Coordinates of C-alpha atoms in Angstrom, one line a residue:
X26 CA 93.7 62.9 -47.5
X27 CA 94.8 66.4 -46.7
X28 CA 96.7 65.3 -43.5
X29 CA 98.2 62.7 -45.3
X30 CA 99.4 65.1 -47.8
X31 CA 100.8 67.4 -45.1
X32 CA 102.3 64.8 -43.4
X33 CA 104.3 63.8 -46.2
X34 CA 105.6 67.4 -47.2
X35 CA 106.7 67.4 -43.4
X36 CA 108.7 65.2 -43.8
X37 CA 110.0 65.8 -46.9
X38 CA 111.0 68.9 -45.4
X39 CA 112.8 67.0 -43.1
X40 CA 114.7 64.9 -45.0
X41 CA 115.6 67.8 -46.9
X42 CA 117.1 70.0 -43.9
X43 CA 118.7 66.5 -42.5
X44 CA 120.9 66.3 -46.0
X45 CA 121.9 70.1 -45.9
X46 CA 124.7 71.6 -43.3
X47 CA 124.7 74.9 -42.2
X48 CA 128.1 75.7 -41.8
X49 CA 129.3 79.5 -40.1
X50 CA 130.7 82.1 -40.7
X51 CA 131.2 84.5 -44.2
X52 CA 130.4 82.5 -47.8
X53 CA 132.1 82.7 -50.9
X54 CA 133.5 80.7 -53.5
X55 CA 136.1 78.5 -53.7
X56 CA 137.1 77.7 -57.3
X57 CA 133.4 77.0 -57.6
X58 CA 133.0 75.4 -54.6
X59 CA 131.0 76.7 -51.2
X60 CA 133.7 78.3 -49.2
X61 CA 133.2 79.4 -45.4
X62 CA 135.5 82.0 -43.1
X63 CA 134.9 81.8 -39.2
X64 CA 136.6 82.0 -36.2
X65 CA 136.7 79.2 -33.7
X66 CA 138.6 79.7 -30.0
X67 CA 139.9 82.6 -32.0
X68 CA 141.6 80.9 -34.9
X69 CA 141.0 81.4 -38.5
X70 CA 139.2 78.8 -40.0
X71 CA 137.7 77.4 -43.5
X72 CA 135.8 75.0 -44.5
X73 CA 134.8 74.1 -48.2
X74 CA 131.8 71.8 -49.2
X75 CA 132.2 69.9 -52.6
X76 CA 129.1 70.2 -54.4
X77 CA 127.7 67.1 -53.3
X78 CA 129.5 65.2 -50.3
X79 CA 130.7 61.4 -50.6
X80 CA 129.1 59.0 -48.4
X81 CA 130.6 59.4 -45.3
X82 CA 131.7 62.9 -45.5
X83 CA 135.6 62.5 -46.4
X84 CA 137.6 65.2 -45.4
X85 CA 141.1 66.7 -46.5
X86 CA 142.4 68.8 -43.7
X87 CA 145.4 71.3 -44.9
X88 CA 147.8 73.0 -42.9
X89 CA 149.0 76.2 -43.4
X90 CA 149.6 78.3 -46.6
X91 CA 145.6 77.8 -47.2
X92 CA 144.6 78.3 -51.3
X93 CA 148.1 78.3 -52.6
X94 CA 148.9 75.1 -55.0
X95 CA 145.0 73.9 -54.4
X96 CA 145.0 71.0 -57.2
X97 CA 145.0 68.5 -55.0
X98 CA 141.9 70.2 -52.8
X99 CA 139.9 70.7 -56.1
X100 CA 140.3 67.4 -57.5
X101 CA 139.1 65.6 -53.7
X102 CA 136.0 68.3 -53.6
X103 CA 135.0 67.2 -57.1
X104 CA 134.8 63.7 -55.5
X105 CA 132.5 64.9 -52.5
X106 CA 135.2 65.5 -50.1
X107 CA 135.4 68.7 -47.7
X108 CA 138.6 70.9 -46.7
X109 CA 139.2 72.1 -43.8
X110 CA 142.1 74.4 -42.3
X111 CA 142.6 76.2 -39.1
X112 CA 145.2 78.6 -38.5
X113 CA 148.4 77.7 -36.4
X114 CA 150.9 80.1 -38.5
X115 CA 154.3 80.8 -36.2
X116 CA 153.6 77.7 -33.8
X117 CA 155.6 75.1 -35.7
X118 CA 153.7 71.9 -34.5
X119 CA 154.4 72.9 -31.2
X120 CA 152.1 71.0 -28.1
X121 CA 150.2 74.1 -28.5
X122 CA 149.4 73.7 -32.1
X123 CA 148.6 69.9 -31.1
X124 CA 146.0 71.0 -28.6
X125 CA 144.5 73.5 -31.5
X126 CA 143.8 70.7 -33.5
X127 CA 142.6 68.2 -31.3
X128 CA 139.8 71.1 -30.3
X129 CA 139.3 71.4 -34.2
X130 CA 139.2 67.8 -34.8
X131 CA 136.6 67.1 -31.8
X132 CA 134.3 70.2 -33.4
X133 CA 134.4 69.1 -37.1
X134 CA 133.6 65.4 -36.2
X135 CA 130.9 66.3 -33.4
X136 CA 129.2 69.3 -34.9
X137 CA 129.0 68.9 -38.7
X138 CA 129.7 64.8 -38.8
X139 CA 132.8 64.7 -40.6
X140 CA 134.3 61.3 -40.6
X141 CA 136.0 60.6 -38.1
X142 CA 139.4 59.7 -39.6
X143 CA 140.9 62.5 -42.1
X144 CA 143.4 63.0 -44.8
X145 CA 146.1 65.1 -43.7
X146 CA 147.5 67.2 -46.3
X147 CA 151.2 69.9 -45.6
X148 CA 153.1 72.6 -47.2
X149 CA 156.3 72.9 -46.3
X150 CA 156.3 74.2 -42.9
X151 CA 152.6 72.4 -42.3
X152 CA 154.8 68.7 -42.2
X153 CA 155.5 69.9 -38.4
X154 CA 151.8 70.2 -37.5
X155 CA 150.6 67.2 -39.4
X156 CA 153.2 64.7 -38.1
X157 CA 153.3 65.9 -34.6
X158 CA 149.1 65.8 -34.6
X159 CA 149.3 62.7 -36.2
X160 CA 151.8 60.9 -34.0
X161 CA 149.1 61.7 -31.3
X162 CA 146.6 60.6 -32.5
X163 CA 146.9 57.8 -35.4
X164 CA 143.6 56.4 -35.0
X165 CA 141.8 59.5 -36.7
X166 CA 143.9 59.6 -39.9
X167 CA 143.5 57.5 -43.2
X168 CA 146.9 58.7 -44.8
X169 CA 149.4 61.7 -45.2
X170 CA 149.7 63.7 -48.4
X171 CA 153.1 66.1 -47.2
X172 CA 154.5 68.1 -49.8
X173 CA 158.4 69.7 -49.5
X174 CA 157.8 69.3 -45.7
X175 CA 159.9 70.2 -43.0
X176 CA 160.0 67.2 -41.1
X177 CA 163.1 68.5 -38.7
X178 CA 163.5 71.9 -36.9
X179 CA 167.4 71.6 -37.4
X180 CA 166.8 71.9 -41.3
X181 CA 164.1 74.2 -40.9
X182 CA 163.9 77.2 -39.5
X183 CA 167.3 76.6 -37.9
X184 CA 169.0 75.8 -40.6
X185 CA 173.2 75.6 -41.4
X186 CA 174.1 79.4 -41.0
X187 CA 175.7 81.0 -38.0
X188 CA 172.8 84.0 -38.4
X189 CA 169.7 82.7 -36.3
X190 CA 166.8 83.7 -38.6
X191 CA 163.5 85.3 -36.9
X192 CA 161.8 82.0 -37.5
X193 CA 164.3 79.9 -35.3
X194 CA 163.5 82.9 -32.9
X195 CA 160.3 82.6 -33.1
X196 CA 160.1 78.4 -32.5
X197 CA 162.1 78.8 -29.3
X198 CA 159.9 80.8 -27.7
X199 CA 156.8 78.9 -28.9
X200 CA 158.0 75.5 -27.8
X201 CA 160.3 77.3 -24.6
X202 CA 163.1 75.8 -25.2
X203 CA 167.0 77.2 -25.4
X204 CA 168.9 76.5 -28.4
X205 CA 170.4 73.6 -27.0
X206 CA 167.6 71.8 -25.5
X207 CA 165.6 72.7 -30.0
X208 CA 168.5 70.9 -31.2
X209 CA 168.7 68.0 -28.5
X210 CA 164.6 67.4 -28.4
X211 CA 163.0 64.7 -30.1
X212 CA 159.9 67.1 -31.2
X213 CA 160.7 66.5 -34.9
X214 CA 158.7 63.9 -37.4
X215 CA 161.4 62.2 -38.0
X216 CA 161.8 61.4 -34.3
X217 CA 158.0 60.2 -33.8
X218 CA 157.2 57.9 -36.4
X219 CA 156.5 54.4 -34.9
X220 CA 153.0 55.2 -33.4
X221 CA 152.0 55.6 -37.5
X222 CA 153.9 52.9 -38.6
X223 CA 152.3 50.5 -35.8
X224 CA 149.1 51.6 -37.1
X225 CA 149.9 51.3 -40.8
X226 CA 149.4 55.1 -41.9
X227 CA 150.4 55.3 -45.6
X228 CA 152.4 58.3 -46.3
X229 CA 152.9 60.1 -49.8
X230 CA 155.5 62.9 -50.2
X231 CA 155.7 65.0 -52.8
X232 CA 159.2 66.9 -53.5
X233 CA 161.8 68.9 -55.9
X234 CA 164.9 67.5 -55.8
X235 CA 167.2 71.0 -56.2
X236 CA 165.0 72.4 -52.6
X237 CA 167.5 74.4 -50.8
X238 CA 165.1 75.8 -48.4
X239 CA 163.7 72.1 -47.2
X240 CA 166.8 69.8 -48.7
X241 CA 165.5 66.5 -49.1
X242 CA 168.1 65.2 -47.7
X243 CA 167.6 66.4 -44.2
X244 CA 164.0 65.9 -44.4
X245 CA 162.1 63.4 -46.5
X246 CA 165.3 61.4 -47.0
X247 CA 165.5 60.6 -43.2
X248 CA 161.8 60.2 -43.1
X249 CA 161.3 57.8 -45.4
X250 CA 164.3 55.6 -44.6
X251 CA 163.4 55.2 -40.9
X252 CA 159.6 54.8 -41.6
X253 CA 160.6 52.0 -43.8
X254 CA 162.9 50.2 -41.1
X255 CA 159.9 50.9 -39.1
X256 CA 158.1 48.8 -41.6
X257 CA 155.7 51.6 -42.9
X258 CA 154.1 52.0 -46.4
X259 CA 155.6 55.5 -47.7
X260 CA 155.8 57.2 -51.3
X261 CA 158.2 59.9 -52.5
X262 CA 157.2 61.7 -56.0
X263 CA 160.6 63.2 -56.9
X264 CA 160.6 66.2 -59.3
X265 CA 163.9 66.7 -60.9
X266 CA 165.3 70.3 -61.6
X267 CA 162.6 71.9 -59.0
X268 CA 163.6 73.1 -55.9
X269 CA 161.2 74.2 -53.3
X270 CA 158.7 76.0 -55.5
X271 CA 156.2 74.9 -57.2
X272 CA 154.3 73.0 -55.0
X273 CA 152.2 70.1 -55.8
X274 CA 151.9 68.2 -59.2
X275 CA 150.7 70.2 -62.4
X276 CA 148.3 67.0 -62.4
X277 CA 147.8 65.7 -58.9
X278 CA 145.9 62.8 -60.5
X279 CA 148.7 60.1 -58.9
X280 CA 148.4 62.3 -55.6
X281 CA 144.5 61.5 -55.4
X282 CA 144.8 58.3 -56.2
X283 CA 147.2 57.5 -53.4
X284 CA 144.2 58.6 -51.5
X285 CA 141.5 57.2 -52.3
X286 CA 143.1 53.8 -52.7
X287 CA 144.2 54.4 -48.9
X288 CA 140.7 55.5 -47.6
X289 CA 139.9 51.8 -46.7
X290 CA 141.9 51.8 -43.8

């Protein structure tokens, strides 16, 4: 009877610890929610745990400009998913950044079980790393959430003045290129779309029509016509009268949605 009874709390205890991740680094909260600060190969990383993960441990994985216009985080973590963010700031998507990620990816999936195919969700300057990640590896991503994204260097940070700012600087060292060669490479989203379309990535963008810092025009415009000739599934949220702040949607309700209707694939 006794050994019984001990053999069955010992594996209740298992059970228990099996169900529970132990993730590193410093905790705090994150609008409620279990929030973790480490460093991996260096980088700054975050993960936060929903208070109860969905089957299959969904994941959201947001580059750059981590915390700021969070509604769309919050909602997903309410519905069991985690986020996740690593810190490529002043890389620009480069093959650098790429190779960051992949490491990332490889560690979240093997170590703590993530699923294996993400939500990829970035800010402005983040539409760099998430397209160029994601046109290398389409097999690991169940759709793209970009909001006022740069989705071409010659918008953004090069932009139409004759005055280089320290950002263009800044790229063209990263990705070792002269100004010519920036301007002449096919390194941009807009130039590496078919590998997403071929595997049917749906893409929702989010984006204030008056942006003079990311014009629509030069960005999402281009993206979205040519993903369409590609024959890909794409969204565009247009808010009239914004520009390039704020980010997001007040209620990111038709933002989540996108998602999970697009979490089959």
């Amino acid at each position: 009877m006794y050994k019984t009874l001990l053999l069955t709390l010992i594996l209740g205890l298992f059970y228990c610890s099996s169900e529970t991740t132990h993730y590193p680094g410093e905790k705090s909260t994150y609008n409620s929610f279990n929030r973790y600060d480490f460093k991996y190969n260096g980088r700054e990383c975050t993960i936060v745990e929903p208070h109860k993960a969905a089957k299959g441990k969904p994941w959201i994985w947001r580059a750059r400009f981590f915390g700021h216009a969070p509604q769309t985080e919050i909602a997903l973590l309410e519905k069991g998913f985690h986020v996740a963010y690593i810190d490529v700031s002043n890389l620009f998507g480069s093959p650098r950044a790429v190779a960051i990620w992949d490491d990332y990816y490889n560690y979240l999936v093997n170590e703590f079980n993530f699923d294996k195919k993400t939500v990829l969700e970035g800010l402005s300057r983040g539409g760099l790393i998430i397209y160029n990640w994601a046109a290398k590896n389409p097999d690991k991503i169940h759709c793209i959430y970009a909001d006022a994204p740069v989705c071409d260097i010659k918008s953004w940070p090069k932009g139409k003045g004759t005055v280089k700012p320290q950002n263009w600087l800044l790229l063209l060292e990263e990705y070792g290129m002269t100004e010519q060669q920036a301007i002449e490479a096919k390194c941009n989203p807009i130039d590496n779309l078919a590998p997403l379309a071929d595997a049917k990535i749906p893409l929702i963008h989010v984006v204030g029509d008056d942006d003079k810092t990311v014009p629509v025009s030069e960005n999402t415009a281009i993206l979205e016509q040519r993903y369409k000739e590609l024959g890909g599934e794409i969204k565009v949220i247009h808010k009239e009268g914004i520009g390039h702040h704020p980010h997001g949607l007040e209620d990111p309700t038709p933002i989540v949605d996108f998602i999970l209707e697009h979490m089959k694939n």
